[in-house]
């Protein structure tokens, strides 16, 4: 023994004499750790004579009446590497298999398994002994350990036991069911003819009460069979797991499995029938889960179930309106809007039922959701000509409730560009007048300012409305409506468009002028009565002129900019001249410009989608034919039936001298993952460790690979 750099030859006997006989359980547990790390051999490799006494103490502990002492000692024996110490203990270890307590029996099985794996000559009949033990054992943890040993030591005996109790697998504990799934997986890949014998067991395990067993059984079923019934059963199990599981990380992992299923073309048709079940996952409050679910459902939806999907999405929209405002609620609402937009573009038949639902978002306080609605409305009103009257009507109904200046600007542009009947044009003009308030605006604001003053008698000075106000020091002060921003009456709100103008945002004023100009020119083209033409144009010019007057009056927070003023003055000139060239620009060329923009956007989205799609497998005439029965390693051409353990090993060999260029091309995904592997130990260490780091939002998952080097 060495302590603090000095050799203490007598310390081992002191421990044996005074510490080893103690019956305190904690002392015994610490002693087991001590015996695990203490050197047990001399420098020439011979066993220390003192270890004979220790071995006798092991034998006594294996016969100890306390089950904790027996179990702890059995676990310690799993770590011994000296067969000379283990050989005298074998009868006692065998006797522990018949102990009354399950803790002792399951650790005895582990000890026998480890000794048989390391020193088979010490217990050559271990598989037969454990198989006999397994048939009469009732405790699930003991049966699990025994089955694991047979799985690795004698697979035929494990199969014999499994075949004898196939009908009882559902009644087993989840720890044993997981090992059974692993055995079936390995056996079916090693001998495909056994699939028909055990695949029914996998089907039964899909209904297990344990989520872990159901998850593993579904993954095994997918790799063993590509039949539609198998894929549907596995996908249904995945969906049930996502719906019932509370952990968002688990939901995301299982969702990734579903998405991986969808990437196989032969499975996509089966998953299309499960779109409504997939939408049940939207009950999860996590935004990332909802986003993945909507994307998956959107990829799978077809004309057969699009109407049902739209109904579900409309119900989800209603739920977001009834719940309190939250950051995730607004983002979820935006996701729903975009999904409904995509549904309408892919399936125009449902657009008529979706538009009334989406237009109510225009008055939403979440500006992003309202902007998404307007992007959809712009594309829909341009694409679906038959729906233009409905869209115009819905926009006009929602126009007064819009709360954002950006939304008002976009809505005005759509109304001005696509209003095509005299009645619609008149309705838009009325809505604009109502949103601006009484015209002229300056005179109306001066009246407001005059009515807001104190009870003192108003005096007219120089044609201006003035009032006397009492200051804090008791003196009188004169205030004019022309040199101050008018204050609205308490509890009285201005119309929305006027409020924007009074706040100094005259870009909306330029938009109003452009919209009214388009409406007037189109009204002149549609209505032949000169009196009606002049009346409408005059009204439009009056509104434009009063906006310019308001911008230069000094009543607003900010004066009108030169750009906005020039734009409005140009609109007045266009309405007064009405030259054919300018009319063509406003009526025809603007429509062509938006059409060109939408076509370019559609082509860009199509090219992006095409880039995301997996390239098809191209088979050349001189390519070799791979026969499944003659190949020990199954390639990607048999996707869905390959052994994932062997596939992972092949991916780990990418870039080595044994990997061909074809293998490297097929496993490019695995090679990219290897770039994220972090080495944790040195190559010459007894235990080599490396980790693959996977980051998902705020969660960091470490997949650690350990390799023990036997020297």
XYZ file of C-alpha atoms in Angstrom:
711
model
C 0.000 0.000 0.000
C 1.156 3.544 -0.778
C -0.146 6.606 1.131
C 1.136 10.139 0.596
C 3.944 8.750 -1.554
C 5.192 6.382 1.191
C 4.840 2.595 1.150
C 2.767 1.212 4.041
C 3.102 -2.569 3.825
C 1.101 -3.310 6.959
C -1.978 -1.225 6.238
C -3.725 -4.035 4.320
C -3.613 -6.428 7.299
C -4.804 -3.669 9.633
C -7.893 -3.209 7.440
C -8.458 -6.964 7.267
C -8.161 -7.374 11.054
C -10.065 -4.366 12.303
C -12.313 -3.035 9.514
C -13.333 -6.153 7.608
C -15.125 -7.848 10.559
C -17.341 -4.778 11.171
C -21.062 -5.273 10.466
C -22.004 -1.641 9.752
C -23.568 -1.551 6.302
C -22.065 1.791 5.307
C -18.576 0.557 6.328
C -19.091 -2.578 4.267
C -20.130 -0.523 1.235
C -17.040 1.678 1.568
C -14.901 -1.434 1.915
C -16.253 -2.770 -1.369
C -15.097 0.426 -3.065
C -11.725 0.036 -1.357
C -11.313 -3.600 -2.514
C -12.262 -2.545 -6.032
C -9.370 -0.100 -6.401
C -6.707 -1.627 -4.135
C -3.929 -3.584 -5.899
C -4.587 -7.306 -5.417
C -1.415 -8.710 -7.007
C 2.326 -8.463 -6.436
C 4.541 -6.699 -9.001
C 5.165 -10.063 -10.710
C 1.420 -10.675 -11.182
C 0.789 -13.184 -8.398
C -2.203 -12.812 -6.100
C -1.424 -11.351 -2.679
C -1.655 -13.872 0.165
C -3.806 -11.458 2.164
C -6.495 -11.659 -0.505
C -7.263 -15.230 0.649
C -8.668 -13.709 3.828
C -10.577 -11.134 1.808
C -11.981 -13.890 -0.386
C -13.253 -15.696 2.704
C -14.915 -12.476 3.807
C -16.582 -12.243 0.367
C -17.919 -15.783 0.814
C -19.373 -14.930 4.220
C -21.005 -11.767 2.855
C -22.570 -13.803 0.047
C -24.192 -15.942 2.763
C -25.087 -12.954 4.973
C -28.706 -12.900 6.226
C -29.107 -9.246 5.180
C -30.140 -8.846 1.523
C -28.410 -5.444 1.167
C -25.020 -6.938 2.081
C -25.520 -9.852 -0.314
C -26.686 -7.642 -3.195
C -23.880 -5.093 -2.734
C -21.292 -7.876 -2.671
C -22.705 -9.406 -5.854
C -22.529 -6.059 -7.611
C -18.923 -5.723 -6.473
C -18.045 -9.144 -7.886
C -19.115 -7.915 -11.330
C -16.052 -5.640 -11.286
C -13.442 -8.187 -10.229
C -10.906 -9.192 -12.882
C -9.096 -11.892 -10.904
C -10.464 -15.401 -11.594
C -8.477 -16.746 -8.633
C -10.690 -14.716 -6.307
C -13.913 -15.621 -8.099
C -13.413 -19.391 -8.350
C -13.949 -20.184 -4.618
C -17.068 -17.996 -4.612
C -18.974 -19.703 -7.429
C -21.069 -22.056 -5.205
C -22.149 -19.094 -3.056
C -23.018 -17.038 -6.135
C -25.146 -19.889 -7.515
C -26.902 -20.187 -4.168
C -27.925 -16.518 -4.331
C -30.169 -17.341 -7.308
C -32.564 -18.997 -4.847
C -32.625 -16.178 -2.295
C -36.042 -15.010 -1.159
C -35.376 -11.337 -1.975
C -35.492 -10.107 -5.596
C -32.668 -7.597 -4.989
C -30.254 -10.470 -4.319
C -31.512 -12.637 -7.208
C -31.248 -9.955 -9.875
C -27.730 -9.007 -8.787
C -26.791 -12.685 -8.760
C -27.880 -12.942 -12.404
C -25.753 -9.891 -13.251
C -22.767 -11.392 -11.477
C -23.158 -14.717 -13.324
C -23.529 -12.860 -16.635
C -20.352 -10.818 -16.078
C -18.312 -13.810 -14.882
C -19.497 -15.925 -17.828
C -18.602 -13.138 -20.266
C -15.116 -12.592 -18.798
C -14.225 -16.077 -17.501
C -16.448 -18.629 -19.188
C -14.484 -21.560 -17.756
C -15.609 -20.655 -14.219
C -19.281 -21.280 -14.991
C -19.671 -22.984 -18.401
C -23.313 -23.930 -17.762
C -24.394 -20.323 -17.074
C -26.899 -20.064 -20.021
C -28.636 -23.285 -18.976
C -28.637 -22.217 -15.325
C -30.117 -18.795 -16.118
C -32.680 -20.267 -18.542
C -33.914 -22.578 -15.786
C -33.995 -19.625 -13.393
C -35.960 -17.536 -15.925
C -38.705 -20.130 -16.333
C -39.503 -20.185 -12.627
C -38.895 -16.479 -11.808
C -41.803 -14.083 -11.189
C -40.091 -10.762 -10.443
C -39.833 -8.585 -13.567
C -36.460 -7.034 -12.719
C -34.940 -10.492 -12.226
C -36.528 -11.773 -15.429
C -35.219 -8.752 -17.287
C -31.623 -9.334 -16.166
C -31.858 -13.043 -16.989
C -33.306 -12.310 -20.412
C -30.555 -9.763 -21.131
C -27.959 -12.395 -20.350
C -29.572 -14.936 -22.667
C -29.903 -12.266 -25.347
C -26.129 -11.777 -25.392
C -24.887 -15.184 -24.293
C -27.289 -17.690 -25.843
C -29.767 -16.138 -28.244
C -31.388 -19.469 -29.106
C -32.410 -20.051 -25.502
C -33.777 -16.498 -25.347
C -35.851 -17.152 -28.480
C -37.099 -20.437 -27.044
C -38.272 -18.675 -23.894
C -39.865 -15.849 -25.874
C -41.711 -18.277 -28.133
C -43.112 -20.039 -25.077
C -44.622 -16.865 -23.644
C -45.509 -14.735 -26.691
C -49.125 -14.465 -25.580
C -48.077 -13.181 -22.170
C -45.730 -10.398 -23.346
C -48.330 -7.698 -22.756
C -48.476 -8.625 -19.075
C -44.719 -8.259 -18.597
C -43.133 -5.184 -17.078
C -41.829 -2.437 -19.328
C -38.172 -3.165 -18.484
C -38.574 -6.705 -19.817
C -40.645 -5.603 -22.804
C -37.870 -3.246 -23.919
C -35.371 -6.128 -23.972
C -37.866 -8.282 -25.898
C -38.198 -5.558 -28.535
C -34.405 -5.437 -28.875
C -34.224 -9.244 -29.268
C -36.941 -9.307 -31.929
C -35.209 -6.512 -33.802
C -31.867 -8.327 -33.893
C -33.351 -11.704 -34.734
C -35.528 -10.405 -37.563
C -32.600 -8.599 -39.154
C -30.297 -11.562 -38.829
C -32.951 -13.982 -40.118
C -35.738 -12.225 -42.086
C -37.805 -15.430 -42.203
C -38.500 -14.985 -38.484
C -40.467 -11.755 -39.069
C -43.802 -13.480 -39.474
C -43.200 -15.283 -36.199
C -42.541 -12.251 -34.014
C -44.017 -9.213 -35.777
C -47.405 -9.858 -34.176
C -45.693 -9.461 -30.801
C -44.435 -6.030 -31.894
C -47.981 -5.070 -32.879
C -49.182 -6.056 -29.424
C -46.463 -4.019 -27.736
C -47.735 -0.897 -29.518
C -50.587 -1.020 -27.007
C -48.274 -1.242 -24.014
C -48.898 0.988 -21.014
C -45.279 2.208 -21.119
C -44.509 5.116 -23.501
C -40.896 3.940 -23.852
C -41.989 0.475 -24.991
C -44.471 1.895 -27.469
C -41.846 4.240 -28.890
C -39.280 1.467 -29.350
C -41.892 -0.941 -30.718
C -43.059 1.625 -33.292
C -39.490 2.304 -34.430
C -38.777 -1.428 -34.687
C -41.989 -2.066 -36.622
C -41.091 0.582 -39.197
C -37.666 -0.945 -39.812
C -39.003 -4.482 -40.029
C -41.945 -3.878 -42.351
C -42.966 -1.285 -44.934
C -46.543 -2.589 -45.247
C -49.202 0.176 -45.061
C -50.815 -1.415 -42.000
C -47.475 -1.440 -40.169
C -46.701 2.173 -41.063
C -50.181 3.273 -40.023
C -49.925 1.438 -36.701
C -46.495 2.937 -35.966
C -47.575 6.457 -36.966
C -50.707 6.181 -34.822
C -48.570 5.105 -31.860
C -46.258 8.081 -32.416
C -49.223 10.471 -32.533
C -50.689 9.075 -29.324
C -47.321 9.463 -27.626
C -47.059 13.105 -28.682
C -50.585 13.932 -27.554
C -50.298 12.242 -24.154
C -46.675 13.098 -23.334
C -46.143 16.270 -21.284
C -42.427 16.783 -21.978
C -41.915 19.072 -24.976
C -38.526 17.546 -25.763
C -40.140 14.128 -26.107
C -42.841 15.615 -28.321
C -40.208 17.104 -30.625
C -38.232 13.851 -30.819
C -41.305 11.809 -31.746
C -42.390 14.494 -34.224
C -39.018 14.143 -35.906
C -39.731 10.416 -36.253
C -43.035 11.211 -37.960
C -41.323 13.665 -40.293
C -38.723 11.009 -41.119
C -41.550 8.614 -41.985
C -43.008 11.187 -44.350
C -39.709 11.486 -46.243
C -40.190 7.939 -47.557
C -42.423 8.217 -50.668
C -44.082 4.859 -50.014
C -45.148 5.982 -46.526
C -46.498 9.394 -47.492
C -49.827 8.093 -48.792
C -50.443 6.245 -45.521
C -49.664 9.353 -43.470
C -52.030 11.452 -45.592
C -54.943 9.560 -44.061
C -53.700 10.520 -40.582
C -53.596 14.303 -41.091
C -56.551 14.901 -38.784
C -54.920 12.797 -36.082
C -51.672 14.723 -36.500
C -53.571 17.985 -35.949
C -54.495 16.758 -32.472
C -50.924 17.642 -31.510
C -51.918 21.323 -31.742
C -53.322 20.916 -28.229
C -49.725 21.244 -27.016
C -48.946 24.765 -25.726
C -45.366 24.724 -27.040
C -44.889 26.936 -30.103
C -42.121 24.824 -31.653
C -44.264 21.681 -31.445
C -47.177 23.501 -33.071
C -44.954 24.870 -35.808
C -43.591 21.436 -36.718
C -47.080 19.955 -36.585
C -48.528 22.564 -38.951
C -45.643 22.133 -41.393
C -46.052 18.355 -41.385
C -49.823 18.570 -41.811
C -49.411 21.067 -44.636
C -47.041 18.711 -46.460
C -49.443 15.787 -46.098
C -52.838 17.399 -46.690
C -54.687 16.471 -49.873
C -57.932 17.400 -51.593
C -59.640 14.579 -49.688
C -59.156 16.123 -46.264
C -58.390 19.800 -46.878
C -61.879 20.905 -45.840
C -61.652 19.067 -42.535
C -58.210 20.532 -41.899
C -59.485 24.056 -42.590
C -62.318 23.536 -40.086
C -59.804 22.493 -37.425
C -57.590 25.495 -38.160
C -60.593 27.828 -37.975
C -61.419 26.415 -34.541
C -57.824 27.014 -33.471
C -58.130 30.593 -34.695
C -61.226 31.074 -32.556
C -59.376 29.705 -29.530
C -56.591 32.259 -29.928
C -59.158 35.053 -29.982
C -60.751 33.866 -26.735
C -57.509 33.414 -24.798
C -55.538 36.208 -23.192
C -52.888 38.026 -25.175
C -49.497 36.372 -24.806
C -46.331 36.430 -26.880
C -46.739 32.806 -27.939
C -50.445 33.326 -28.618
C -49.665 36.055 -31.136
C -46.984 33.949 -32.815
C -49.290 30.933 -32.934
C -51.997 33.084 -34.489
C -49.480 34.183 -37.109
C -48.621 30.537 -37.838
C -52.313 29.725 -38.294
C -52.756 32.638 -40.677
C -49.816 31.537 -42.811
C -51.031 27.942 -42.846
C -54.528 28.969 -43.939
C -52.931 31.178 -46.592
C -50.994 28.201 -47.944
C -54.126 26.036 -47.846
C -56.021 28.535 -49.971
C -53.230 28.839 -52.505
C -52.892 25.054 -52.877
C -56.637 24.360 -52.767
C -58.617 27.359 -54.127
C -61.968 25.728 -53.344
C -61.603 26.500 -49.633
C -60.648 30.157 -50.090
C -64.232 31.403 -49.863
C -64.669 29.898 -46.385
C -61.276 31.069 -45.129
C -61.360 34.717 -46.178
C -64.077 35.822 -43.682
C -62.136 34.157 -40.860
C -58.852 35.809 -41.725
C -60.133 39.318 -42.344
C -61.162 39.609 -38.697
C -57.431 39.574 -37.898
C -57.043 42.961 -39.567
C -58.166 44.583 -36.332
C -55.780 42.413 -34.319
C -53.302 44.150 -32.044
C -50.649 41.742 -33.366
C -49.426 43.667 -36.402
C -47.470 40.718 -37.821
C -50.575 38.531 -37.984
C -52.531 41.359 -39.655
C -49.745 41.873 -42.213
C -49.782 38.160 -43.030
C -53.528 38.405 -43.584
C -53.061 41.295 -46.000
C -50.353 39.413 -47.898
C -52.832 36.568 -48.267
C -55.676 38.922 -49.252
C -53.489 40.608 -51.856
C -52.574 37.279 -53.443
C -56.121 35.935 -53.198
C -57.781 39.005 -54.689
C -55.342 38.903 -57.595
C -55.579 35.150 -58.182
C -59.272 34.432 -57.571
C -61.203 36.915 -59.663
C -64.550 35.385 -58.702
C -63.866 36.134 -55.024
C -63.037 39.829 -55.479
C -66.513 41.123 -54.504
C -66.403 39.019 -51.317
C -62.894 40.188 -50.447
C -63.768 43.857 -51.052
C -66.851 43.484 -48.869
C -64.877 41.841 -46.042
C -62.147 44.492 -46.231
C -64.701 47.290 -46.022
C -66.353 45.666 -42.999
C -63.017 45.434 -41.200
C -61.681 48.801 -42.374
C -63.010 50.883 -39.470
C -61.592 48.510 -36.844
C -57.991 48.503 -38.101
C -55.587 49.822 -35.460
C -52.279 50.020 -37.352
C -51.231 52.590 -39.933
C -49.324 49.948 -41.940
C -52.442 47.782 -42.178
C -54.550 50.766 -43.213
C -52.079 51.687 -45.965
C -52.029 48.145 -47.361
C -55.826 47.849 -47.144
C -56.263 51.151 -48.996
C -53.953 49.977 -51.759
C -55.874 46.704 -52.218
C -59.223 48.497 -52.245
C -58.016 51.082 -54.734
C -56.414 48.512 -57.050
C -59.130 45.858 -57.220
C -62.444 47.698 -56.819
C -64.128 47.018 -60.152
C -67.750 48.137 -59.854
C -69.284 51.593 -59.293
C -71.013 50.413 -56.132
C -67.744 49.145 -54.641
C -65.997 52.392 -55.579
C -68.710 54.454 -53.908
C -68.546 52.242 -50.817
C -64.768 52.714 -50.581
C -65.163 56.479 -50.927
C -67.740 56.497 -48.127
C -65.502 54.377 -45.890
C -62.569 56.732 -46.529
C -64.684 59.821 -45.731
C -65.915 58.183 -42.561
C -62.346 57.272 -41.493
C -61.205 60.880 -42.121
C -64.084 62.589 -40.351
C -65.669 65.879 -41.306
C -64.191 67.652 -44.336
C -62.395 70.141 -44.518
C -60.190 68.775 -41.790
C -58.526 72.071 -40.774
C -61.801 73.892 -40.107
C -63.119 70.921 -38.147
C -59.964 70.774 -36.023
C -60.202 74.509 -35.309
C -63.744 74.022 -34.058
C -62.515 71.205 -31.844
C -59.800 73.438 -30.448
C -62.214 76.258 -29.776
C -64.684 73.959 -28.015
C -61.989 72.579 -25.719
C -61.181 75.941 -24.068
C -62.320 77.106 -20.631
C -65.649 78.781 -19.894
C -64.177 82.191 -20.700
C -65.822 83.891 -23.668
C -63.916 83.175 -26.865
C -62.466 86.232 -28.511
C -61.725 86.565 -32.182
C -58.335 88.107 -32.762
C -57.230 88.498 -36.316
C -59.687 85.913 -37.468
C -58.168 83.363 -35.105
C -60.021 81.470 -32.388
C -58.450 82.410 -29.045
C -59.292 81.811 -25.423
C -58.050 83.081 -22.065
C -56.410 80.540 -19.835
C -55.410 81.022 -16.191
C -51.768 80.159 -15.499
C -50.335 78.838 -12.221
C -49.394 82.321 -11.001
C -52.942 83.661 -11.478
C -52.307 85.680 -14.643
C -54.128 85.273 -17.956
C -52.504 83.715 -21.022
C -53.814 83.747 -24.589
C -53.716 80.540 -26.638
C -54.411 80.351 -30.395
C -55.609 77.332 -32.339
C -52.954 78.027 -35.008
C -49.922 77.822 -32.751
C -50.764 74.728 -30.704
C -51.722 71.160 -31.321
C -55.412 70.783 -30.729
C -56.450 68.677 -27.756
C -59.333 66.331 -28.330
C -62.182 66.317 -25.893
C -61.985 64.005 -22.983
C -63.345 60.601 -23.968
C -63.616 61.648 -27.652
C -61.457 59.850 -30.237
C -60.654 61.037 -33.728
C -61.403 58.837 -36.742
C -58.434 56.523 -37.464
C -57.106 58.067 -40.688
C -57.340 61.591 -39.249
C -55.522 60.455 -36.119
C -52.603 59.233 -38.239
C -52.480 62.579 -40.041
C -52.637 64.572 -36.814
C -49.727 62.500 -35.520
C -47.652 63.677 -38.472
C -47.762 60.454 -40.551
C -48.497 61.909 -44.002
C -47.306 58.820 -45.841
C -50.810 57.470 -45.197
C -52.068 60.738 -46.707
C -50.126 60.008 -49.899
C -51.644 56.509 -49.940
C -55.137 57.975 -49.572
C -54.451 60.317 -52.491
C -53.167 57.496 -54.704
C -56.143 55.264 -53.831
C -58.704 58.012 -54.489
C -57.034 58.810 -57.809
C -57.268 55.191 -58.960
C -60.883 55.013 -57.842
C -61.806 58.243 -59.615
C -60.143 57.254 -62.889
C -61.802 53.824 -62.813
C -65.156 55.414 -61.911
C -64.867 57.733 -64.919
C -64.134 54.696 -67.097
C -67.140 52.757 -65.776
C -69.792 55.494 -65.445
C -70.759 57.460 -68.530
C -72.749 60.217 -66.797
C -70.553 63.401 -66.844
C -72.310 64.863 -63.808
C -71.522 61.797 -61.672
C -68.005 61.739 -63.040
C -67.347 65.355 -62.079
C -68.981 64.944 -58.673
C -66.801 61.947 -57.788
C -63.570 63.532 -59.070
C -64.372 66.759 -57.218
C -64.916 64.890 -53.977
C -61.590 63.049 -54.398
C -59.762 66.327 -55.159
C -61.343 67.961 -52.099
C -60.062 65.212 -49.805
C -56.559 65.398 -51.312
C -56.504 69.192 -51.052
C -57.652 69.182 -47.424
C -54.865 66.726 -46.526
C -52.294 69.063 -48.101
C -53.860 72.007 -46.241
C -53.715 70.100 -42.952
C -50.058 69.262 -43.477
C -49.139 72.929 -43.878
C -51.482 74.321 -41.191
C -49.262 73.636 -38.186
C -51.988 71.763 -36.321
C -50.232 68.409 -36.646
C -47.390 67.076 -34.568
C -45.167 67.058 -37.661
C -45.571 69.015 -40.875
C -46.052 67.217 -44.181
C -42.825 66.209 -45.941
C -41.921 67.515 -49.363
C -42.173 64.056 -50.918
C -45.695 63.453 -49.630
C -46.765 66.948 -50.627
C -45.412 66.525 -54.179
C -47.162 63.154 -54.443
C -50.514 64.618 -53.404
C -50.141 67.611 -55.734
C -49.339 65.225 -58.576
C -52.571 63.326 -57.838
C -54.507 66.592 -58.100
C -52.911 67.286 -61.495
C -53.720 63.748 -62.717
C -57.372 64.135 -61.738
C -57.628 67.540 -63.393
C -55.943 66.525 -66.687
C -56.963 62.837 -67.046
C -54.611 62.306 -69.989
C -54.921 58.815 -71.585
C -51.255 57.949 -70.980
C -51.471 58.680 -67.279
C -54.822 56.899 -66.981
C -53.245 53.793 -68.556
C -50.452 53.884 -65.967
C -52.883 53.974 -63.057
C -55.409 51.448 -64.402
C -53.375 48.956 -66.470
C -49.670 49.231 -65.707
C -50.067 49.053 -61.922
C -51.992 45.793 -62.288
C -49.312 44.355 -64.566
C -46.600 45.320 -62.085
C -48.262 43.465 -59.190
C -48.902 40.482 -61.463
C -45.208 40.339 -62.402
C -44.170 40.602 -58.763
C -46.471 37.780 -57.643
C -45.291 35.542 -60.486
C -41.655 36.153 -59.536
C -42.467 35.376 -55.893
C -44.264 32.178 -56.900
C -41.301 31.050 -59.013
C -38.900 31.785 -56.165
C -40.988 29.732 -53.716
C -41.239 26.885 -56.244
C -37.474 26.839 -56.746
C -36.905 26.899 -52.978
C -39.318 24.003 -52.495
C -37.666 22.064 -55.285
C -34.270 22.566 -53.684
C -35.604 21.109 -50.421
C -36.918 17.984 -52.116
C -34.748 14.914 -52.115
C -33.282 14.077 -55.499
C -34.596 10.844 -56.918
C -32.356 7.808 -57.071
C -30.908 7.528 -60.559
C -30.012 4.006 -61.622
C -27.590 3.631 -64.503
C -27.754 0.614 -66.875
C -24.359 -0.676 -65.736
C -24.994 -0.297 -61.984
C -24.585 -3.586 -60.047
C -27.722 -5.238 -58.701
C -27.764 -5.706 -54.925
C -29.583 -8.860 -53.805
C -30.922 -8.556 -50.269
C -30.497 -12.248 -49.418
C -26.893 -12.271 -50.651
C -25.799 -9.049 -48.946
C -24.551 -8.999 -45.373
C -24.893 -5.233 -45.147
C -28.055 -3.783 -46.582
C -27.669 -0.530 -48.429
C -29.882 2.473 -48.810
C -31.701 0.936 -51.762
C -33.553 -1.162 -49.201
C -34.571 1.836 -47.143
C -36.764 0.936 -44.224
C -35.315 -2.584 -43.810
C -31.660 -1.880 -43.019
C -30.181 -2.662 -39.642
C -29.715 0.743 -38.033
C -26.928 -0.585 -35.796
C -24.886 -1.660 -38.811
C -25.813 1.551 -40.626
C -24.502 3.645 -37.732
C -21.262 1.675 -37.774
C -20.905 2.248 -41.514
C -21.429 5.971 -41.021
C -18.687 6.008 -38.391
C -16.264 4.634 -41.001
C -16.852 7.458 -43.493
C -13.595 8.887 -44.762
C -11.482 5.857 -43.906
C -9.569 3.799 -46.394
C -12.275 1.127 -46.391
C -15.055 3.493 -47.380
C -15.781 3.716 -51.080
C -16.842 6.861 -52.862
C -20.325 5.426 -53.299
C -20.624 4.837 -49.551
C -19.409 8.342 -48.852
C -22.008 9.836 -51.167
C -24.788 7.750 -49.660
C -23.870 8.618 -46.085
C -23.134 12.320 -46.443
C -25.575 13.047 -43.651
C -23.650 10.832 -41.256
C -20.383 12.505 -42.239
C -21.821 15.944 -41.495
C -22.807 14.766 -38.023
C -19.298 13.484 -37.398
C -18.050 17.042 -37.752
C -19.845 17.828 -34.481
C -18.161 15.054 -32.502
C -16.036 16.305 -29.599
C -13.219 14.139 -28.255
C -13.318 13.906 -24.452
C -10.261 11.707 -23.718
C -6.967 10.828 -25.316
C -6.537 7.946 -27.759
C -4.189 6.112 -25.385
C -6.456 6.321 -22.340
C -7.901 3.048 -20.949
C -11.403 4.429 -21.586
C -11.887 6.426 -24.787
C -14.857 8.814 -24.802
C -16.308 11.187 -27.367
C -19.564 13.163 -27.462
C -21.958 14.312 -30.172
C -23.553 17.637 -29.226
C -27.104 18.282 -30.378
C -28.638 21.693 -29.587
C -32.426 22.090 -29.654
C -33.587 25.574 -28.609
C -32.457 25.828 -24.965
C -31.768 22.106 -24.527
C -28.333 20.579 -25.116
C -28.246 16.812 -25.599
C -24.942 14.953 -25.305
C -24.673 11.534 -26.960
C -21.558 10.013 -25.389
C -19.722 7.024 -26.869
C -17.485 5.045 -24.506
C -14.936 2.483 -25.620
C -13.028 0.363 -23.081
C -9.649 -0.799 -24.339
C -8.544 -4.220 -23.096
C -4.785 -4.441 -22.987
